Tab-separated table of C-alpha atoms in Angstrom:
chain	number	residue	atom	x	y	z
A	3	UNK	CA	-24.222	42.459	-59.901
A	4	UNK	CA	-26.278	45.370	-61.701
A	5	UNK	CA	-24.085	45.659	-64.572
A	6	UNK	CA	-24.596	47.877	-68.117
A	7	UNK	CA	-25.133	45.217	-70.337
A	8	UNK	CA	-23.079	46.019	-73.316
A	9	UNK	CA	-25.747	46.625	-75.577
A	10	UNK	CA	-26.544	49.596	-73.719
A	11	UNK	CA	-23.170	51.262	-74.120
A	12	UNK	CA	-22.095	52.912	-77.263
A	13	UNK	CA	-18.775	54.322	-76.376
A	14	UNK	CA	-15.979	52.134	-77.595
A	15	UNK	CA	-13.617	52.959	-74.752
A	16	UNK	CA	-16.658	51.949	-72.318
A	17	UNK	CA	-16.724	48.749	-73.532
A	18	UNK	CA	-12.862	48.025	-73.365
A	19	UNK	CA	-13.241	49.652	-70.001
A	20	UNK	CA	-15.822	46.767	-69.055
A	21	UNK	CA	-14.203	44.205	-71.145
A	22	UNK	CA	-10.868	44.743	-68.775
A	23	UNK	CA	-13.111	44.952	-65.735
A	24	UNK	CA	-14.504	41.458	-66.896
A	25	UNK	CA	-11.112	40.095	-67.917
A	26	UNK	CA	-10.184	40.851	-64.226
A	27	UNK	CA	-12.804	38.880	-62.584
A	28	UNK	CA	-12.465	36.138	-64.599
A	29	UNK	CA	-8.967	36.263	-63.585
A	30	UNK	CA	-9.406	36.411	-60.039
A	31	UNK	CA	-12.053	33.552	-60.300
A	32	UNK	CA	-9.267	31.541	-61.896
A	33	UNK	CA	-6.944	32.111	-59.099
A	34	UNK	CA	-9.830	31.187	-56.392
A	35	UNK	CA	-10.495	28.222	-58.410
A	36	UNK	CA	-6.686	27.311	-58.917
A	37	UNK	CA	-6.743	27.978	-54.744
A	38	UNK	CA	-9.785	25.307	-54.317
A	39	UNK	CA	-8.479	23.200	-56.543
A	40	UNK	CA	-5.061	23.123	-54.301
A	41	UNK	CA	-5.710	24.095	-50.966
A	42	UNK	CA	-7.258	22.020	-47.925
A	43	UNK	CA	-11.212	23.422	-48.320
A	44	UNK	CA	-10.258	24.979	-44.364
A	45	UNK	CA	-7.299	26.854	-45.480
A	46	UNK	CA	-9.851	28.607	-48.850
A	47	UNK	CA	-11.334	31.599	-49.325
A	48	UNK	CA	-14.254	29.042	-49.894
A	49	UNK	CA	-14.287	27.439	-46.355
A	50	UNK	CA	-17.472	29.881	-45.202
A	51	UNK	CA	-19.381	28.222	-48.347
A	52	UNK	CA	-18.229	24.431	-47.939
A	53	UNK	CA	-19.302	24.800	-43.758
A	54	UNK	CA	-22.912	26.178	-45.057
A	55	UNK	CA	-23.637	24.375	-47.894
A	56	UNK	CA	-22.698	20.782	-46.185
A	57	UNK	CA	-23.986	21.230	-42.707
A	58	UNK	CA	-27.347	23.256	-42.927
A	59	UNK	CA	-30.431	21.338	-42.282
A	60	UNK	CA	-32.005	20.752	-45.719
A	61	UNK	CA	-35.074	20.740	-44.180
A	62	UNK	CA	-34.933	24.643	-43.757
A	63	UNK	CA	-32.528	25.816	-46.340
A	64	UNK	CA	-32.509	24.649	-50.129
A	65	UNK	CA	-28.778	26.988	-51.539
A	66	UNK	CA	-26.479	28.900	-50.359
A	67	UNK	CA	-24.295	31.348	-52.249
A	68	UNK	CA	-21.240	32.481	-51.980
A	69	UNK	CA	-21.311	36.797	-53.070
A	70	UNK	CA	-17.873	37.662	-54.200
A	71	UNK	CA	-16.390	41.122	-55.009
A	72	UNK	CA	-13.360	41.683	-56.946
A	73	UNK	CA	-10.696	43.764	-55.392
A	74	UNK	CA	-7.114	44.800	-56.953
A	75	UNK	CA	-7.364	41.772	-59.354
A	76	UNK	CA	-8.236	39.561	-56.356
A	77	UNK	CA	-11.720	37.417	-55.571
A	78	UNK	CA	-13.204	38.041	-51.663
A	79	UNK	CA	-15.772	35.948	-50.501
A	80	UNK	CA	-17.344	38.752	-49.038
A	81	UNK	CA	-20.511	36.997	-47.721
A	82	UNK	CA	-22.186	33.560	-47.315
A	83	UNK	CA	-25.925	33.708	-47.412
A	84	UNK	CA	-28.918	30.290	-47.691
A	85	UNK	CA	-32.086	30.582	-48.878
A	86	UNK	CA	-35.149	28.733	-48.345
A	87	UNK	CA	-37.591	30.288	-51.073
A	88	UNK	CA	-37.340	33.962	-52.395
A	89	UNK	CA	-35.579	35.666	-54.122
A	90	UNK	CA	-31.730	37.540	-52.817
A	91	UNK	CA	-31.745	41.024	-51.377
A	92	UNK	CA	-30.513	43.336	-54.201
A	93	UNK	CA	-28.458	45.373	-51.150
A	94	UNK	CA	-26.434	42.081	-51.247
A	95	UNK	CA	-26.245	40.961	-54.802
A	96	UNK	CA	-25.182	44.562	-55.948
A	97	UNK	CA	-22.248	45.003	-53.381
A	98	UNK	CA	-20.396	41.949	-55.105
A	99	UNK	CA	-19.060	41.396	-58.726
A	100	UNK	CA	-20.380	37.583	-59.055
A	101	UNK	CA	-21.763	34.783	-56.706
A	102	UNK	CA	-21.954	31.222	-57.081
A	103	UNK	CA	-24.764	29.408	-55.738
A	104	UNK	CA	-24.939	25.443	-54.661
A	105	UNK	CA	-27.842	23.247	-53.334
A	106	UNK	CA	-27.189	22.412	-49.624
A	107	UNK	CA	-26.449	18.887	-49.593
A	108	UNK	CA	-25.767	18.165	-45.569
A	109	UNK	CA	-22.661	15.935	-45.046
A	110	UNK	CA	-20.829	16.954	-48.916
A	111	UNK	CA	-17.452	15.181	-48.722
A	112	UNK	CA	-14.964	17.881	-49.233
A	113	UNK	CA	-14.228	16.195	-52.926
A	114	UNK	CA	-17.948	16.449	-53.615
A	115	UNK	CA	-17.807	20.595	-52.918
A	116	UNK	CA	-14.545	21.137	-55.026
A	117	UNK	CA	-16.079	19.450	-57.912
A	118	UNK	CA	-18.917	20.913	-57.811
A	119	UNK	CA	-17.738	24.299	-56.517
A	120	UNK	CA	-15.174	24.213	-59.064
A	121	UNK	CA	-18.108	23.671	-61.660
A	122	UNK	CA	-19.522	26.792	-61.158
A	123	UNK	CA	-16.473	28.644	-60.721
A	124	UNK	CA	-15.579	27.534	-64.463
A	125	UNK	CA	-18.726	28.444	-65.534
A	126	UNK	CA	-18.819	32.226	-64.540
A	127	UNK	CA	-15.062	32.203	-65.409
A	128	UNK	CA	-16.469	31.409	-68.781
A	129	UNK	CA	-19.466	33.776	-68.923
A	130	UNK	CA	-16.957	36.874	-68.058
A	131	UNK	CA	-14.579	35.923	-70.349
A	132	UNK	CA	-17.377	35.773	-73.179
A	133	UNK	CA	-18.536	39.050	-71.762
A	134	UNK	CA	-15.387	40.633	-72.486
A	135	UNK	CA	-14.960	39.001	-75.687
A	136	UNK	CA	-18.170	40.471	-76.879
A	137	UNK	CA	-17.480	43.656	-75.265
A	138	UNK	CA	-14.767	43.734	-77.595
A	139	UNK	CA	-16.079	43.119	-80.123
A	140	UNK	CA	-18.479	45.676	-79.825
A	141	UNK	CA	-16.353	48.262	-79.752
A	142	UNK	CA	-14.482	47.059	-82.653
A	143	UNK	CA	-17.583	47.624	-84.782
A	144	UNK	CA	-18.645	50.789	-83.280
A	145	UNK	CA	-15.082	51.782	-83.859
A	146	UNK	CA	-15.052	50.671	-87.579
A	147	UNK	CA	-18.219	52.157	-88.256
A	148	UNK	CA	-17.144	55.610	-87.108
A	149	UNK	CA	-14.183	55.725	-89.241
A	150	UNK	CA	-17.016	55.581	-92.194
């Protein structure tokens, strides 16, 4: 998740290049929240995150993420991981395109989790999509100002 902001790049055909990357993942997080929305919880790509997040002992474990990478326009749960205090290892969090991270709540009804799954999948499907948008944007400008 170590990304070039796009304030950093300059080059107009970087930032369609990471406004179509970002378009993409927002895309696939659509489909994986189309598939939650759906699909029995068992039968999901999210199934790993719903058995974490609603039986680990809260006692130990405070969230638990679910690291996704994005791969030929389709989202892969690559990884489940909890956390008690700390901070995630960056070898984890920069193998995958997004996460999205819930409070372990032992015994979440299966409702509960696609709500509030479903939640956060909106939100980062919003941040990317704003991402791109601004990405575009960008190079618009850039692209204006050069024919000056």
């Amino acid at each position: 998740m170590t990304r070039r902001r796009d304030d950093d790049l300059e080059d107009p055909a970087e930032l369609r290049e990471q406004a179509a990357r970002d378009e993409e993942i927002a895309d696939a997080l659509e489909d994986l929240l189309e598939e939650l929305r759906e699909a029995e919880i068992k039968d999901s790509r999210l199934e790993g995150l719903f058995d974490e997040v609603s039986s680990s002992n809260p006692n130990i474990w405070n969230i638990v993420s679910a690291f996704i990478d994005v791969e030929d326009g389709e989202a892969v749960v690559t990884d489940e991981s909890k956390l008690a205090q700390g901070s995630w290892a960056p070898e984890i969090v920069e193998s995958c395109d997004t996460m999205i991270t819930l409070d372990i709540e032992y015994g979440m009804m299966p409702d509960e989790f696609k709500y509030t799954a479903g939640k956060k999948l909106r939100q980062r499907i919003e941040e990317f999509r704003e991402e791109a948008k601004s990405a575009r944007q960008k190079a618009d400008e850039l692209e204006d100002g050069s024919d000056d």
